[in-house]
Each structure stands twice: as C-alpha cells, then as structure tokens.
Amino acid sequence: MFTEMSFPNLIPAFVTHIVLDPAFSIGDISSGGPLTVVPFASEDSYLRSVENYPIKVDAIFVHGSDFIRQDPSGSHIRLNVNSVLRDRTSALLSFKYDGIIKVTPYVAAVLGGSPDTASTEFGDAFTHVVFEAGAEELKALEQKVYVAAGRFIVGKGKKTIVEYLISEVGI
C-alpha cells in the first residue's frame, strides 16, 4: 500500500546556463527525420549548485553539444546532450541529459532564430540528467537521480541561453 508521502519529491540542486553556438543541420538521417547538432559556447556556460544543496559544484563547460531530433509530427523535439565540465578544483565531470521539448509557437520562434522572439517560460522542456565523476568529492552525483525543467533566454544581439533548474529526486 502507498500513501501520498510515498511519491517522489524534488530537491533543488543546480542551475545551469548553456550558451548556444549556431546549429549544424545534418539533414534527414536513416532512422527518420532531421538531425541538428547545437554546440555549446563553453566560455560562458556553467553549472552551479543552489545555496543549500549539499554537493557543491561550480563548473564551466569545457565541451558540449546537443543532438536534436524532431518527431515526425513536428510537435516535439528530442534532446541528447553529452558534455564535459571543469569545476573550480579543476576536477572534470561528465554531464549528460536526454529530454523532450514541446514545440510551441514561442519555442519555434527561438529555434528558428526569429528576430521578434522573446525568452520562454518554464514548462515546455524537461530532461533527465546523469553525471559521471572521477573526483571523490563529486562521486555522490553518480548515485542520485536528477530531472530538470528548462527554458530559453533570448536577448537582442546576444546568443541564446538554455537555462535548466535541476532537481534531485527524493522521498
């Protein structure tokens, strides 16, 4: 038997800002649909622990890119991200996520580079985040389950930023 208290809850853990470089269109691939690759602008992209989260991370992206596949319906896109972070102690960290974004008119405007676009709200982009760490002080990240909600931050004359609020899943 279960109670409402048995359901998982979310523990705020990290904020990440991923600055996007221009996308590369690979084109239609054999498994169907288009594949687009979006590299990250490493120098301005980061992952930071929220104030009260016990695992402290303050890292910048060394490398990363998002492989984006659009559903045949065009109503959603699938994300697959692989990246490497370096924290303030110089420890390296693998940061990966798979996710899905609902393609609303606002999201489509951002992805299409529309000049009239604006930042989006949270609620259309969700991911499952996985960490891999060699440094002992970060190994606890590998023993947790993380999920995230994302949005796009857009500014005139600036690169688009993907912001994720990442939470640990707990009871």
Coordinates of C-alpha atoms in Angstrom, one line a residue:
M1 CA 0.0 0.0 0.0
F2 CA 1.2 3.5 -0.6
T3 CA 0.4 7.0 0.7
E4 CA 0.8 10.4 -0.9
M5 CA 4.0 10.7 1.1
S6 CA 5.4 7.7 -0.8
F7 CA 5.6 9.7 -4.1
P8 CA 8.9 11.3 -5.0
N9 CA 9.5 14.9 -4.5
L10 CA 12.1 17.3 -6.0
I11 CA 15.1 18.8 -4.1
P12 CA 16.5 21.9 -5.8
A13 CA 20.1 21.1 -6.7
F14 CA 21.7 23.1 -9.6
V15 CA 21.2 25.9 -12.1
T16 CA 22.8 25.7 -15.5
H17 CA 23.2 28.2 -18.2
I18 CA 24.2 26.8 -21.6
V19 CA 25.1 29.4 -24.2
L20 CA 24.3 28.1 -27.7
D21 CA 26.5 28.5 -30.7
P22 CA 25.0 28.3 -34.2
A23 CA 23.4 24.9 -35.1
F24 CA 24.6 22.5 -37.8
S25 CA 21.9 20.7 -39.8
I26 CA 23.0 17.1 -40.5
G27 CA 19.8 16.6 -42.5
D28 CA 17.4 13.6 -42.7
I29 CA 19.0 10.5 -41.3
S30 CA 18.3 6.9 -42.0
S31 CA 16.3 6.4 -38.7
G32 CA 13.9 9.1 -40.0
G33 CA 13.6 12.9 -39.6
P34 CA 16.2 15.6 -39.4
L35 CA 19.2 15.7 -37.1
T36 CA 20.5 19.0 -35.8
V37 CA 23.6 19.5 -33.7
V38 CA 24.0 22.6 -31.5
P39 CA 27.4 23.1 -29.9
F40 CA 27.8 25.0 -26.6
A41 CA 29.8 28.2 -26.2
S42 CA 32.0 26.8 -23.4
E43 CA 33.5 30.1 -22.1
D44 CA 30.1 31.4 -20.9
S45 CA 28.2 28.2 -20.0
Y46 CA 28.1 26.9 -16.4
L47 CA 26.6 24.6 -13.8
R48 CA 26.3 25.8 -10.2
S49 CA 24.8 24.2 -7.0
V50 CA 22.0 26.1 -5.4
E51 CA 22.8 27.6 -2.0
N52 CA 21.6 24.8 0.3
Y53 CA 22.4 21.7 -1.8
P54 CA 25.0 19.6 0.0
I55 CA 27.0 18.6 -3.2
K56 CA 28.9 21.7 -4.2
V57 CA 29.6 22.3 -7.9
D58 CA 30.7 25.5 -9.6
A59 CA 31.8 24.4 -13.0
I60 CA 32.2 25.7 -16.6
F61 CA 31.6 23.7 -19.8
V62 CA 34.8 22.5 -21.5
H63 CA 32.9 20.8 -24.3
G64 CA 29.3 20.0 -25.2
S65 CA 26.7 19.7 -27.8
D66 CA 23.1 18.9 -28.1
F67 CA 21.9 16.4 -30.7
I68 CA 18.3 17.3 -31.6
R69 CA 15.8 15.1 -33.4
Q70 CA 12.4 16.3 -34.3
D71 CA 9.4 14.0 -34.0
P72 CA 7.6 13.2 -37.3
S73 CA 4.6 15.2 -36.1
G74 CA 6.8 18.3 -35.6
S75 CA 5.1 18.9 -32.2
H76 CA 8.1 17.8 -30.1
I77 CA 11.9 17.6 -30.3
R78 CA 14.1 15.0 -28.6
L79 CA 17.4 16.1 -26.9
N80 CA 20.5 14.2 -26.3
V81 CA 23.4 16.1 -24.7
N82 CA 26.9 15.0 -23.9
S83 CA 29.3 17.4 -22.3
V84 CA 32.3 17.8 -20.1
L85 CA 32.5 20.3 -17.2
R86 CA 35.5 21.5 -15.2
D87 CA 34.8 22.6 -11.6
R88 CA 36.7 25.2 -9.5
T89 CA 39.1 22.5 -8.2
S90 CA 39.9 21.5 -11.8
A91 CA 38.0 18.2 -11.5
L92 CA 36.3 17.1 -14.7
L93 CA 32.7 15.9 -14.7
S94 CA 30.6 14.3 -17.4
F95 CA 27.2 16.0 -17.7
K96 CA 24.6 14.3 -19.9
Y97 CA 20.9 14.5 -20.4
D98 CA 18.0 13.2 -22.5
G99 CA 14.9 15.3 -22.8
I100 CA 11.9 16.4 -24.7
I101 CA 10.7 19.9 -25.7
K102 CA 7.1 20.7 -26.7
V103 CA 7.4 22.9 -29.8
T104 CA 5.1 25.8 -29.0
P105 CA 5.0 28.9 -31.2
Y106 CA 7.4 30.6 -28.8
V107 CA 9.8 27.7 -28.8
A108 CA 9.6 27.5 -32.6
A109 CA 10.4 31.2 -32.8
V110 CA 13.5 30.8 -30.7
L111 CA 14.7 27.7 -32.5
G112 CA 14.0 29.4 -35.9
G113 CA 16.0 32.5 -34.9
S114 CA 13.0 34.8 -35.4
P115 CA 14.0 38.5 -34.8
D116 CA 10.8 39.0 -32.8
T117 CA 11.4 36.2 -30.3
A118 CA 11.4 36.5 -26.6
S119 CA 12.5 34.4 -23.7
T120 CA 10.3 31.4 -22.9
E121 CA 8.8 30.3 -19.6
F122 CA 9.4 27.0 -17.9
G123 CA 7.0 24.2 -18.7
D124 CA 7.8 23.0 -22.3
A125 CA 11.3 21.5 -21.8
F126 CA 12.1 18.6 -19.4
T127 CA 15.2 16.4 -19.1
H128 CA 16.7 13.5 -17.1
V129 CA 20.3 14.4 -16.1
V130 CA 23.2 12.0 -15.5
F131 CA 26.6 12.9 -14.0
E132 CA 29.8 10.9 -14.1
A133 CA 32.7 11.9 -11.9
G134 CA 36.3 10.8 -11.2
A135 CA 36.9 13.1 -8.3
E136 CA 35.9 11.6 -4.9
E137 CA 34.1 14.8 -3.8
L138 CA 31.8 14.6 -6.8
K139 CA 31.1 10.8 -6.9
A140 CA 27.9 11.2 -4.9
L141 CA 26.4 12.8 -8.1
E142 CA 26.5 9.3 -9.7
Q143 CA 24.3 7.8 -7.0
K144 CA 21.4 10.3 -7.5
V145 CA 18.6 10.7 -10.0
Y146 CA 18.1 14.2 -11.4
V147 CA 15.5 15.8 -13.5
A148 CA 15.3 19.4 -14.9
A149 CA 12.9 21.9 -16.3
G150 CA 14.3 24.3 -18.9
R151 CA 13.6 27.5 -20.8
F152 CA 15.3 29.7 -23.4
I153 CA 16.7 33.1 -22.5
V154 CA 16.9 35.4 -25.5
G155 CA 18.4 38.9 -25.8
K156 CA 18.8 41.1 -28.8
G157 CA 22.3 40.8 -30.2
K158 CA 23.2 38.0 -27.7
K159 CA 23.5 34.3 -28.1
T160 CA 20.6 32.2 -26.9
I161 CA 20.9 30.6 -23.5
V162 CA 19.2 27.4 -22.3
E163 CA 18.6 27.6 -18.5
Y164 CA 17.8 24.5 -16.6
L165 CA 16.7 24.2 -13.0
I166 CA 17.9 20.7 -12.0
S167 CA 16.5 18.9 -9.0
E168 CA 17.4 15.7 -7.2
V169 CA 14.5 13.1 -7.0
G170 CA 13.9 12.1 -3.4
I171 CA 11.3 11.0 -0.9

